[in-house]
Coordinates of C-alpha atoms and ligand atoms in Angstrom, one line a residue:
X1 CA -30.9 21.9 -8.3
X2 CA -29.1 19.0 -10.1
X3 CA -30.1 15.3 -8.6
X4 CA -27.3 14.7 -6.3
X5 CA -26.1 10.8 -5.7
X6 CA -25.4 10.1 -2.3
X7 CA -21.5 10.9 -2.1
X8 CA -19.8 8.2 0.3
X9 CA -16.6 10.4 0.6
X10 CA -18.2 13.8 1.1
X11 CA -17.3 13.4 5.2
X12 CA -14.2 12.8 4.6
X13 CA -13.7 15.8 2.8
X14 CA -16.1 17.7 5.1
X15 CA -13.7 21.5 6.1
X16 CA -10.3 19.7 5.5
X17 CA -9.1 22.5 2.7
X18 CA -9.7 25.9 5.4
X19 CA -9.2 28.9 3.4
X20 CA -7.3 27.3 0.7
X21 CA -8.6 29.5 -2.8
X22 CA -10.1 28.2 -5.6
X23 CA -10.8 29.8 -8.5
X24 CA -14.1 27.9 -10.3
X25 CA -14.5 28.3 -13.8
X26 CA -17.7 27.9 -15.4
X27 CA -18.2 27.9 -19.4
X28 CA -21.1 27.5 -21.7
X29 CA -22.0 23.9 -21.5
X30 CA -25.2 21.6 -20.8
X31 CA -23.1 20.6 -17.9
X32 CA -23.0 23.9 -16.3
X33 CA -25.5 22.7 -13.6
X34 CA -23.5 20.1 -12.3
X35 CA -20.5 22.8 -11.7
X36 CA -23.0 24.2 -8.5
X37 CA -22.4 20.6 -6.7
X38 CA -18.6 21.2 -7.3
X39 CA -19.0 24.5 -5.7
X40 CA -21.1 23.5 -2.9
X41 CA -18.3 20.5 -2.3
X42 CA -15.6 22.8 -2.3
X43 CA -17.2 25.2 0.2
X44 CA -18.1 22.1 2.3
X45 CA -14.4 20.9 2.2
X46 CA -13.6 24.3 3.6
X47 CA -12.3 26.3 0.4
X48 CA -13.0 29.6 -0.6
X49 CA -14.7 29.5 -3.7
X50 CA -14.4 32.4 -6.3
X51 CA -16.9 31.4 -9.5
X52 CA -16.0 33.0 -13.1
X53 CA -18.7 32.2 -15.4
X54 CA -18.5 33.1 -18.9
X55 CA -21.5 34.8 -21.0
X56 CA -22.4 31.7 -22.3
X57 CA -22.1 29.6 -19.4
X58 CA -24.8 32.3 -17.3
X59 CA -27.3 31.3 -20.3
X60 CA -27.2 27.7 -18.8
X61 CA -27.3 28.8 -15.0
X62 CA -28.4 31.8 -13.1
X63 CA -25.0 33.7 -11.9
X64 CA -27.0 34.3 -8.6
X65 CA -26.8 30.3 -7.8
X66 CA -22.9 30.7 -7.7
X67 CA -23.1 33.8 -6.3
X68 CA -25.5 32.0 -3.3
X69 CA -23.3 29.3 -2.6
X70 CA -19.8 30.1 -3.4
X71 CA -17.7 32.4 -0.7
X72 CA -17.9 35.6 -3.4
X73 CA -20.0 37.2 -5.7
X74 CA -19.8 35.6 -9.8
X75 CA -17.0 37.3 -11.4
X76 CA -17.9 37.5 -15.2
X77 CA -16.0 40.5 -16.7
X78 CA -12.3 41.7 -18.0
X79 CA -14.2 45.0 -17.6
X80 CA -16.6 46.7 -15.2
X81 CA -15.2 44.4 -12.0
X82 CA -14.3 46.4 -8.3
X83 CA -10.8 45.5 -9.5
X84 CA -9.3 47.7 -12.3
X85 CA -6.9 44.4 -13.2
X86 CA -9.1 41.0 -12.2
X87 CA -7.5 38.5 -13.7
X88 CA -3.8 38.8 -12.8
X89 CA -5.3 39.5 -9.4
X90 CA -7.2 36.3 -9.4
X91 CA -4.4 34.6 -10.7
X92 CA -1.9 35.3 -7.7
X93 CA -4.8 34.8 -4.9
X94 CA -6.1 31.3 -6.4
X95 CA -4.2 28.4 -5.0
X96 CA -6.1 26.3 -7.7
X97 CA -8.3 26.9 -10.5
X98 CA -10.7 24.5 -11.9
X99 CA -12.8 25.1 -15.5
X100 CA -16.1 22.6 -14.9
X101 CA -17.6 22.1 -17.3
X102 CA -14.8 22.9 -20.1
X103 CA -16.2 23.5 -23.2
X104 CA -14.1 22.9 -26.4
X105 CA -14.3 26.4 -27.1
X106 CA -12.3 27.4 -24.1
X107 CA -10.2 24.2 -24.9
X108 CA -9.1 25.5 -27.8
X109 CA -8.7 29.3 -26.6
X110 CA -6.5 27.9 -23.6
X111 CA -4.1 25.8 -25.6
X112 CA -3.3 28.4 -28.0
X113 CA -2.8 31.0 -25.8
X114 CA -6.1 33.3 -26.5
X115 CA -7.2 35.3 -23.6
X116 CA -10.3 37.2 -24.4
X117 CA -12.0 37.0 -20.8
X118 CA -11.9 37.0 -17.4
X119 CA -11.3 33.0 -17.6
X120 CA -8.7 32.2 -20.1
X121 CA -6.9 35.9 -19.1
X122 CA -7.2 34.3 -14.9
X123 CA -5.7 30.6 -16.5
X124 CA -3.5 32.5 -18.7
X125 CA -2.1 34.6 -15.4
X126 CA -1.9 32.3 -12.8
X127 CA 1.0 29.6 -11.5
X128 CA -1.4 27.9 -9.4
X129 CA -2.7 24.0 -10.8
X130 CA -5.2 24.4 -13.3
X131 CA -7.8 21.7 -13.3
X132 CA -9.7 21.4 -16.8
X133 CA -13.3 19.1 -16.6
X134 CA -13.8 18.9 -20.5
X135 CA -17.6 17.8 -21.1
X136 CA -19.2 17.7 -24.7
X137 CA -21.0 15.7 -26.8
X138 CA -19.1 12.7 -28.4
X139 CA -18.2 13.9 -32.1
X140 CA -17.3 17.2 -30.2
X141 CA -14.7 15.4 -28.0
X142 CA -13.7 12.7 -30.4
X143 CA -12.6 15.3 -32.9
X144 CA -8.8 15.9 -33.5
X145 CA -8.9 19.4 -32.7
X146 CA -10.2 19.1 -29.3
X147 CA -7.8 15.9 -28.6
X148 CA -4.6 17.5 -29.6
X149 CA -5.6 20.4 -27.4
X150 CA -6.0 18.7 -24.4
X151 CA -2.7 16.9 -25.3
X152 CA -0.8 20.3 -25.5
X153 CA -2.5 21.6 -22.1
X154 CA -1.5 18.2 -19.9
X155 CA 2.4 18.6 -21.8
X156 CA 2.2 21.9 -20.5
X157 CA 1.3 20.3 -16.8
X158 CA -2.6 21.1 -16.8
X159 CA -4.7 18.4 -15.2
X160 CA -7.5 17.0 -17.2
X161 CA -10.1 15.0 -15.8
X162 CA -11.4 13.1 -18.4
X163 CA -15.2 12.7 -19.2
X164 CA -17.1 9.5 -18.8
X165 CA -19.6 8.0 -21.2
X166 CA -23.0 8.3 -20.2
X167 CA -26.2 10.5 -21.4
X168 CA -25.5 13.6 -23.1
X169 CA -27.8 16.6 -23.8
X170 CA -30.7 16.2 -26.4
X171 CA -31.4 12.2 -25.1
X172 CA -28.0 11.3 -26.6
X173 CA -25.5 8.0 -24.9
X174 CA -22.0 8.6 -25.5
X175 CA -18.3 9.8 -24.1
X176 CA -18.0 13.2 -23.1
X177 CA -20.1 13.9 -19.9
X178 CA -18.4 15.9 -17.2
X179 CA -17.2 13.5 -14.8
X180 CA -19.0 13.3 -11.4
X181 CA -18.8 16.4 -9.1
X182 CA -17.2 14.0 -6.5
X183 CA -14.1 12.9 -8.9
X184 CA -13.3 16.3 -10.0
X185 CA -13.9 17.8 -6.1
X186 CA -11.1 14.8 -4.6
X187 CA -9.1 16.0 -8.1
X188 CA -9.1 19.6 -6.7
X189 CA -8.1 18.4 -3.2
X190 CA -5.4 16.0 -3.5
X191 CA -3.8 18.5 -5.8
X192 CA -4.2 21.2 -2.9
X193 CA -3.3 18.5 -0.3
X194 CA -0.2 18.0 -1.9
X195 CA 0.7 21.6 -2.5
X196 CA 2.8 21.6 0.5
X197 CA 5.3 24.3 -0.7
X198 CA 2.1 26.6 -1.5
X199 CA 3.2 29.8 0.8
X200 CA 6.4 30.1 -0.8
X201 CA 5.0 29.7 -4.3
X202 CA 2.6 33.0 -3.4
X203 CA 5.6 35.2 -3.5
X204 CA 6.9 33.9 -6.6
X205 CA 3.4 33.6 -8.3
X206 CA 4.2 37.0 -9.6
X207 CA 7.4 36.9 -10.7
X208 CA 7.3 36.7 -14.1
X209 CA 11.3 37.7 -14.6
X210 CA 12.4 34.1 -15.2
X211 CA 11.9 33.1 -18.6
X212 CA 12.4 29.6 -17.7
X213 CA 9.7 29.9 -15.2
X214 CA 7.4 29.0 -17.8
X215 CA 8.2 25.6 -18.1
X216 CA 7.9 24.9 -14.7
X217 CA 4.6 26.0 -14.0
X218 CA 3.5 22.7 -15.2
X219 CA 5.5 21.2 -12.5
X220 CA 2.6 21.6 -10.0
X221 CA 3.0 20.1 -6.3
X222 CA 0.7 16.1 -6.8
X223 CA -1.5 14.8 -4.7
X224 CA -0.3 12.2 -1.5
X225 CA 3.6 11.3 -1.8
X226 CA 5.4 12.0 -5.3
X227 CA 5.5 8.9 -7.7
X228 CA 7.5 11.8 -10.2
X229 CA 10.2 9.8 -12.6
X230 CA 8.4 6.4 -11.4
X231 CA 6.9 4.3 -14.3
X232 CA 3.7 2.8 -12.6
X233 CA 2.0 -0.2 -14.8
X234 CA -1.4 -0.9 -14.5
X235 CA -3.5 -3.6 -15.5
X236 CA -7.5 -2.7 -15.4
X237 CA -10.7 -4.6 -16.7
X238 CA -12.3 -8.0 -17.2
X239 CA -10.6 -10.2 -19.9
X240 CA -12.8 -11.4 -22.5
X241 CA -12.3 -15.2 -23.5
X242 CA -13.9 -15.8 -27.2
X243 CA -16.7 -18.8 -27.3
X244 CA -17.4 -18.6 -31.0
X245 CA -17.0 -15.0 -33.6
X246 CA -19.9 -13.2 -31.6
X247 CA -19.8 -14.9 -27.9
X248 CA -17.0 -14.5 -24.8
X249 CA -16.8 -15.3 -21.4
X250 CA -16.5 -13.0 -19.3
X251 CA -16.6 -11.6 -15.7
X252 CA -18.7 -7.9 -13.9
X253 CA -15.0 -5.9 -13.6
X254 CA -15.7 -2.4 -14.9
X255 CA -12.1 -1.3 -14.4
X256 CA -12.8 1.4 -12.5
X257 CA -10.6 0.7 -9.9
X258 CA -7.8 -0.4 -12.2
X259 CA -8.4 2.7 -14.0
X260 CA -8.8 5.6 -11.3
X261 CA -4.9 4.3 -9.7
X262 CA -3.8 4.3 -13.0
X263 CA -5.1 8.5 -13.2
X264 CA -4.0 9.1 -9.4
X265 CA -0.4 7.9 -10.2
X266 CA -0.3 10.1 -13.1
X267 CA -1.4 12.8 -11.3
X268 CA 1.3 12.1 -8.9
X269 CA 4.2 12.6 -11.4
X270 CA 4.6 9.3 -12.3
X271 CA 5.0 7.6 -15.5
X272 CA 1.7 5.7 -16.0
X273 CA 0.9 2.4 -18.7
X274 CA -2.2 1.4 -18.5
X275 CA -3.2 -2.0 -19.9
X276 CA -6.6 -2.2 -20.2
X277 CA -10.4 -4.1 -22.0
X278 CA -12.1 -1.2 -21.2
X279 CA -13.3 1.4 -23.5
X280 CA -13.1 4.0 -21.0
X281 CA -11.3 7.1 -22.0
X282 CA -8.2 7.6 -20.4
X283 CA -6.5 11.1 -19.8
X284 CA -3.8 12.7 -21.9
X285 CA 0.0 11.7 -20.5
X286 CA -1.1 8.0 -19.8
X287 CA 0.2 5.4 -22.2
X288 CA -2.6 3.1 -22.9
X289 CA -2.6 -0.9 -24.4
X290 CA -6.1 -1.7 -25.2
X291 CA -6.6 -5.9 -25.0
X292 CA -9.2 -8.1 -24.8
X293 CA -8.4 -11.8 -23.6
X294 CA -5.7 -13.0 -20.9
X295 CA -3.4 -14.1 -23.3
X296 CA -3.5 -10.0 -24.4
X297 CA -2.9 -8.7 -21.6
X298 CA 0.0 -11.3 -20.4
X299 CA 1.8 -10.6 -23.3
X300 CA 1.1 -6.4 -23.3
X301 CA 1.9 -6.9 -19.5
X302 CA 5.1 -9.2 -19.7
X303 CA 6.5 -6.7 -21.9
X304 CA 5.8 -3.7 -20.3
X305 CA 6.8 -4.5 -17.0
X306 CA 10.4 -4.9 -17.9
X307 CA 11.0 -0.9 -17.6
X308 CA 8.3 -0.7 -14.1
X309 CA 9.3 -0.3 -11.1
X310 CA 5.6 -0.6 -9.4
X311 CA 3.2 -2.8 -11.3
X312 CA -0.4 -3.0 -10.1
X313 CA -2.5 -6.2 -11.5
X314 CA -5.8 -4.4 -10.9
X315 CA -7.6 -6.6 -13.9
X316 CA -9.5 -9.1 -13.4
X317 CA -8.4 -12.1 -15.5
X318 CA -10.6 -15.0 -16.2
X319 CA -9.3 -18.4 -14.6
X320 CA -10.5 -20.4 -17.2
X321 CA -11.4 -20.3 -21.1
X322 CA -12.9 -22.2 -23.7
X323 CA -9.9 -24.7 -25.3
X324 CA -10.7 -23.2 -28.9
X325 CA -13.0 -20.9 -30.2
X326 CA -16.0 -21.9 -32.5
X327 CA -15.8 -21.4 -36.1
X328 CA -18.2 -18.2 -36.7
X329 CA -21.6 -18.3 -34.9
X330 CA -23.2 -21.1 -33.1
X331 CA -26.8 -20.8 -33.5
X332 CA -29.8 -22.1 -31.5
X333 CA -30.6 -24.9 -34.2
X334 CA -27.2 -26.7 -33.6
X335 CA -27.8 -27.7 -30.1
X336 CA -26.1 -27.2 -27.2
X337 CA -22.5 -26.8 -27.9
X338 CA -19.6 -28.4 -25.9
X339 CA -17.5 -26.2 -24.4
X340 CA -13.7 -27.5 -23.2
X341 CA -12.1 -25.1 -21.1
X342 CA -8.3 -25.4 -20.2
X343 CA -6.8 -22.4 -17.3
X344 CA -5.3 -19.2 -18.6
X345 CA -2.1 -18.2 -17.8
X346 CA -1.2 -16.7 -14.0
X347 CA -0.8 -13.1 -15.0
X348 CA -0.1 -12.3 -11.4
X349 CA 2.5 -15.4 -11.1
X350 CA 4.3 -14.8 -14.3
X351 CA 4.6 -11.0 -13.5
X352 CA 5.9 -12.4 -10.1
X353 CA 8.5 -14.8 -11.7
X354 CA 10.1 -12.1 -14.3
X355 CA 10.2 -9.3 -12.1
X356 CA 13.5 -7.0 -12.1
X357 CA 15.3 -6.9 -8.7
X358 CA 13.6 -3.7 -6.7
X359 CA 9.8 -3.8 -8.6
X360 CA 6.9 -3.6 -6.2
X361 CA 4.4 -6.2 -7.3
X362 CA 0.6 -5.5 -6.2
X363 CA -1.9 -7.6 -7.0
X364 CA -5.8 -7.9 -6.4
X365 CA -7.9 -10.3 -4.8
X366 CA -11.8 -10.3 -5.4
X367 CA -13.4 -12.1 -2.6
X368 CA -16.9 -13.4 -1.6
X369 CA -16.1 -14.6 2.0
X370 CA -13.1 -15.3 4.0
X371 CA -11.2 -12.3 2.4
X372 CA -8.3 -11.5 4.4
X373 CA -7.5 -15.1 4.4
X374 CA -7.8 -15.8 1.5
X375 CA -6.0 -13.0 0.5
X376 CA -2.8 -13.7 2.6
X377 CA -2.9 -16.6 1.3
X378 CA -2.9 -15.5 -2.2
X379 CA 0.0 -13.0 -1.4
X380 CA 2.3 -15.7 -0.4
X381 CA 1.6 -18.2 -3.0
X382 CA 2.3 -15.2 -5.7
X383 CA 4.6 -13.8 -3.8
X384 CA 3.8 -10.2 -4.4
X385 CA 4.3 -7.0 -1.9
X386 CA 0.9 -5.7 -1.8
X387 CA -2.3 -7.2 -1.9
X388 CA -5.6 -5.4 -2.3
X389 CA -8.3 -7.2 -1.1
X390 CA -11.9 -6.6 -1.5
X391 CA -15.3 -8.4 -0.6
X392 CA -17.1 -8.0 -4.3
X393 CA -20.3 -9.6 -2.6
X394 CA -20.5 -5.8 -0.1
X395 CA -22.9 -3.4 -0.9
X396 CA -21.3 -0.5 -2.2
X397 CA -18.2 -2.4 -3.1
X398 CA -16.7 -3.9 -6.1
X399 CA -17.2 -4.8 -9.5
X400 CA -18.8 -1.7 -11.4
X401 CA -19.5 0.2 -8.0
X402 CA -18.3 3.7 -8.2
X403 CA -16.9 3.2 -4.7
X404 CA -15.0 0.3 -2.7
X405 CA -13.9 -0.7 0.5
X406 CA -10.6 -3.0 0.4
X407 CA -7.7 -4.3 3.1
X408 CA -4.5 -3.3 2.0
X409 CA -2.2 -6.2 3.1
X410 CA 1.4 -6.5 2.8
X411 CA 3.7 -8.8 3.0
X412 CA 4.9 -8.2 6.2
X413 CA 1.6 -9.5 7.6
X414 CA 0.3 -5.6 8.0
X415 CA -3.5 -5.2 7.6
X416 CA -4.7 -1.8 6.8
X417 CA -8.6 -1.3 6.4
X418 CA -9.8 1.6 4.0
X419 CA -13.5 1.7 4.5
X420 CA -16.1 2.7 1.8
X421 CA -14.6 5.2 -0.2
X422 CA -14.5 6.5 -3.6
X423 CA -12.5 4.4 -5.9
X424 CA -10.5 7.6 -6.9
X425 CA -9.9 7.7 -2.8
X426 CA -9.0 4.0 -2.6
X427 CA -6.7 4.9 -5.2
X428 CA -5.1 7.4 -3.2
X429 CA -5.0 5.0 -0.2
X430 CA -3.2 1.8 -2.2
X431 CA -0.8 4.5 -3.8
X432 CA 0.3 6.1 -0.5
X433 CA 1.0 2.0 0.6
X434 CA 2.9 1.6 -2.3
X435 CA 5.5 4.8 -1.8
X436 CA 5.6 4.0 1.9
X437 CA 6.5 0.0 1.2
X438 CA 9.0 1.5 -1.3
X439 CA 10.7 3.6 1.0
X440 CA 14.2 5.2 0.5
X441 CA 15.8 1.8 -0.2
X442 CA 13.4 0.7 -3.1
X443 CA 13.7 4.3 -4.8
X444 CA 13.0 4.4 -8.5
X445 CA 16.5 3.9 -10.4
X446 CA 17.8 1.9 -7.8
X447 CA 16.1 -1.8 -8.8
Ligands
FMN501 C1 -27.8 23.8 -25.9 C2 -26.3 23.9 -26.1 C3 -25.5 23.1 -25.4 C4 -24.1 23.1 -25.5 N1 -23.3 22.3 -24.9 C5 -22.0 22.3 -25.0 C6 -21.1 21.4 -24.4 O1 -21.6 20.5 -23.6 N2 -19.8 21.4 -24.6 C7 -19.3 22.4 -25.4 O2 -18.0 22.3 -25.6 N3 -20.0 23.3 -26.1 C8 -21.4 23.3 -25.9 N4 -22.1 24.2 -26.6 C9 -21.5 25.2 -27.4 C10 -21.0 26.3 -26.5 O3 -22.0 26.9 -25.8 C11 -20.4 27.4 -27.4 O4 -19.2 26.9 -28.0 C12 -20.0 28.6 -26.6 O5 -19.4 29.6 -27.4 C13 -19.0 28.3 -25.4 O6 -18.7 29.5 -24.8 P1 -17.7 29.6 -23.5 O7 -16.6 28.6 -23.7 O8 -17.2 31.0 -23.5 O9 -18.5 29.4 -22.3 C14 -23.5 24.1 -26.4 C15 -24.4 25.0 -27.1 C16 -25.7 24.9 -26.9 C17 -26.6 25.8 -27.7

């Protein structure tokens, strides 16, 4: 069994999806081991979990571990299965399908269309959401052909959780691992969470008649309340203030936080920008403004924010930064340099000043003590809608932690506590907060 983090979220999940089925696709990756987690998850969220593995995918893991723990036998064939037709079957009974790992193999076959298996013939027949979890090494996923697939399969409405950089097969660092069981697992359930017109859509899974059909099966139901025709900005990551050519100041953000709203809101229909001084990789549909200093991202922000209606200042900016840059590198035998610092601009003000009649303004506060306070406080003088506040000093909280625990406070004086969470579920949480504050009256258009 693969080492298993603790997963702060996995009670929330615990039988919440009853009955609801979902086709798991397994292919002939390294990461083919962390796929049995995903299945155990979903059984403990209360799914009923078919596995498909490919030929290559059983050379990485015994068919009789999926076949243990999911709610059915491994289904592997086109051929030889109980059922003379398996995939079109399988197609019409999943209410989901998700392919962790990915490989680019089946990439590729997907996007063009091939369907020489039980997999890409069940993707190929179903209407149901189709989840894809690439994982590869980094060349693999950095290379054009695999990119412009993925691009093709989210235009054509297939949700793609991106990998994350970490170790690889063969002692290897790099981008391409399969994200965490727990990020694809509350993928897989929002998406079915959301599918609230799901009965009706079983009848009509099989109604191939309508050519026009086909364009709409990327139209699948999103997680929490729709954000569809909404363009969301989203600010994400420490800035970095230059010292001298080689040196910055900087703070711990990872942008995680920033990051994971800015994949929830796309997943929710919404137009997403994400302006960000992370290197993380972000998923295919999201327009993303790499910066690196305040100055950066007030200017990526300022201009961007013109067209938003919600704008979320997840980043962290610095306060302060040196005056001016050294000239190339300061070295040890110089002595200690002096360092002027002068404040950086008020992102969060400036965004506040500028904003179009009917934009929802939510910023972030990063406490140590006296959050909620402090954090009113900092919603007035801003004057935004939303504030997110969290206590960075918690454990399990924060900067570079893979979960958080925040008070969502608005500006009505309402104090809503989400407790330690993923921060894909905290996500979820400040998103559902931002359609309810912008309520009929505040709907996208009318600003
Ligand atoms: C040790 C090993 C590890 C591999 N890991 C990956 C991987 O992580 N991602 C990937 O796309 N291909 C990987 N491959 C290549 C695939 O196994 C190969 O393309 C295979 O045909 C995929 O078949 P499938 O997509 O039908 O499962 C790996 C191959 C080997 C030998």
């Amino acid at each position: 069994m693969p080492d298993e983090a603790p997963d702060p979220a996995a009670g929330q999940r615990a039988g919440a999806m009853t009955g609801k089925v979902v086709v798991l696709g397994v292919t002939g990756g390294i990461a083919a081991y962390k796929a049995v987690s995903v299945c155990r998850m979903l059984v403990d969220a209360g799914c009923h979990v078919v596995p498909v593995m490919t030929r290559d995918a059983r050379r990485f893991v015994g068919e009789a571990t999926f076949s243990a723990l999911a709610s059915e036998p491994v289904m592997k064939s086109l051929w030889g299965e109980p059922d003379a037709i398996p995939h079109t079957r399988l197609g019409r009974r999943a209410d989901l399908v998700v392919v962790a790992p990915a490989t680019a193999r089946f990439i590729g076959s997907y996007a063009n269309g091939i369907s020489d298996g039980l997999l890409l013939a069940t993707v190929m027949a179903t209407r149901a959401p189709v989840v894809v979890c690439p994982a590869m090494h980094t060349e693999m996923w950095e290379h054009p052909a695999v990119q412009e697939n993925l691009e093709v399969l989210a235009r054509r409405g297939v949700h793609v959780v991106s990998p994350e950089p970490g170790r690889l097969a063969g002692g290897d660092e790099g981008f391409g691992r399969l994200a965490e069981p727990g990020r694809i697992v509350d993928c897989v359930l929002g998406l079915l969470a959301g599918d609230h017109s799901k009965a009706g859509d079983h009848s009509k899974a099989g109604d191939h008649s309508k050519a026009g059909d086909h364009s709409k099966a990327g139209d699948h139901s999103k997680a929490g309340a729709s954000l569809s025709g909404v363009h969301v900005l989203v600010s994400a990551g420490g800035t970095r203030e230059a010292v001298d050519a080689v040196r910055v100041l900087t703070n711990r953000s990872s942008g995680k936080q920033g990051h994971a709203i800015a994949e929830a809101a796309s997943l929710r229909g919404a137009r997403v920008t994400l302006v960000t001084t992370t290197d993380r990789s972000v998923p295919h549909g999201i327009e993303v403004v790499r910066v690196e200093s305040a100055a950066q991202m007030e200017k990526a922000l300022l201009e961007r924010s013109i067209s938003a209606q919600v704008v979320v200042m997840a980043a962290a900016v610095a306060d302060f930064r040196p005056k001016a840059a050294f000239e190339g590198k300061l070295h040890r035998s110089d002595g200690l340099p002096e360092i002027l610092l002068e404040p950086t601009p008020d992102i969060l003000m400036e965004l506040s000043r500028s904003r179009r009649p009917g934009q929802l303004l939510v910023g972030f506060a990063a406490e140590t003590e006296k959050v909620a306070e402090r954090a009113k406080l900092k919603l007035l003088a801003k004057g935004v809608d939303l504030m997110v506040a969290n206590d960075v000093s918690a454990p399990g909280a924060g900067f570079d932690a893979d979960t958080n625990q925040v008070l969502l406070i608005d500006a009505a004086g309402s104090v809503e506590e989400i407790p330690l969470a993923s921060k894909h579920a905290v996500a979820e949480a400040v998103l559902d907060k931002v359609a309810r504050l912008m309520g009929p009256g505040r709907a996208p258009g009318q600003g």
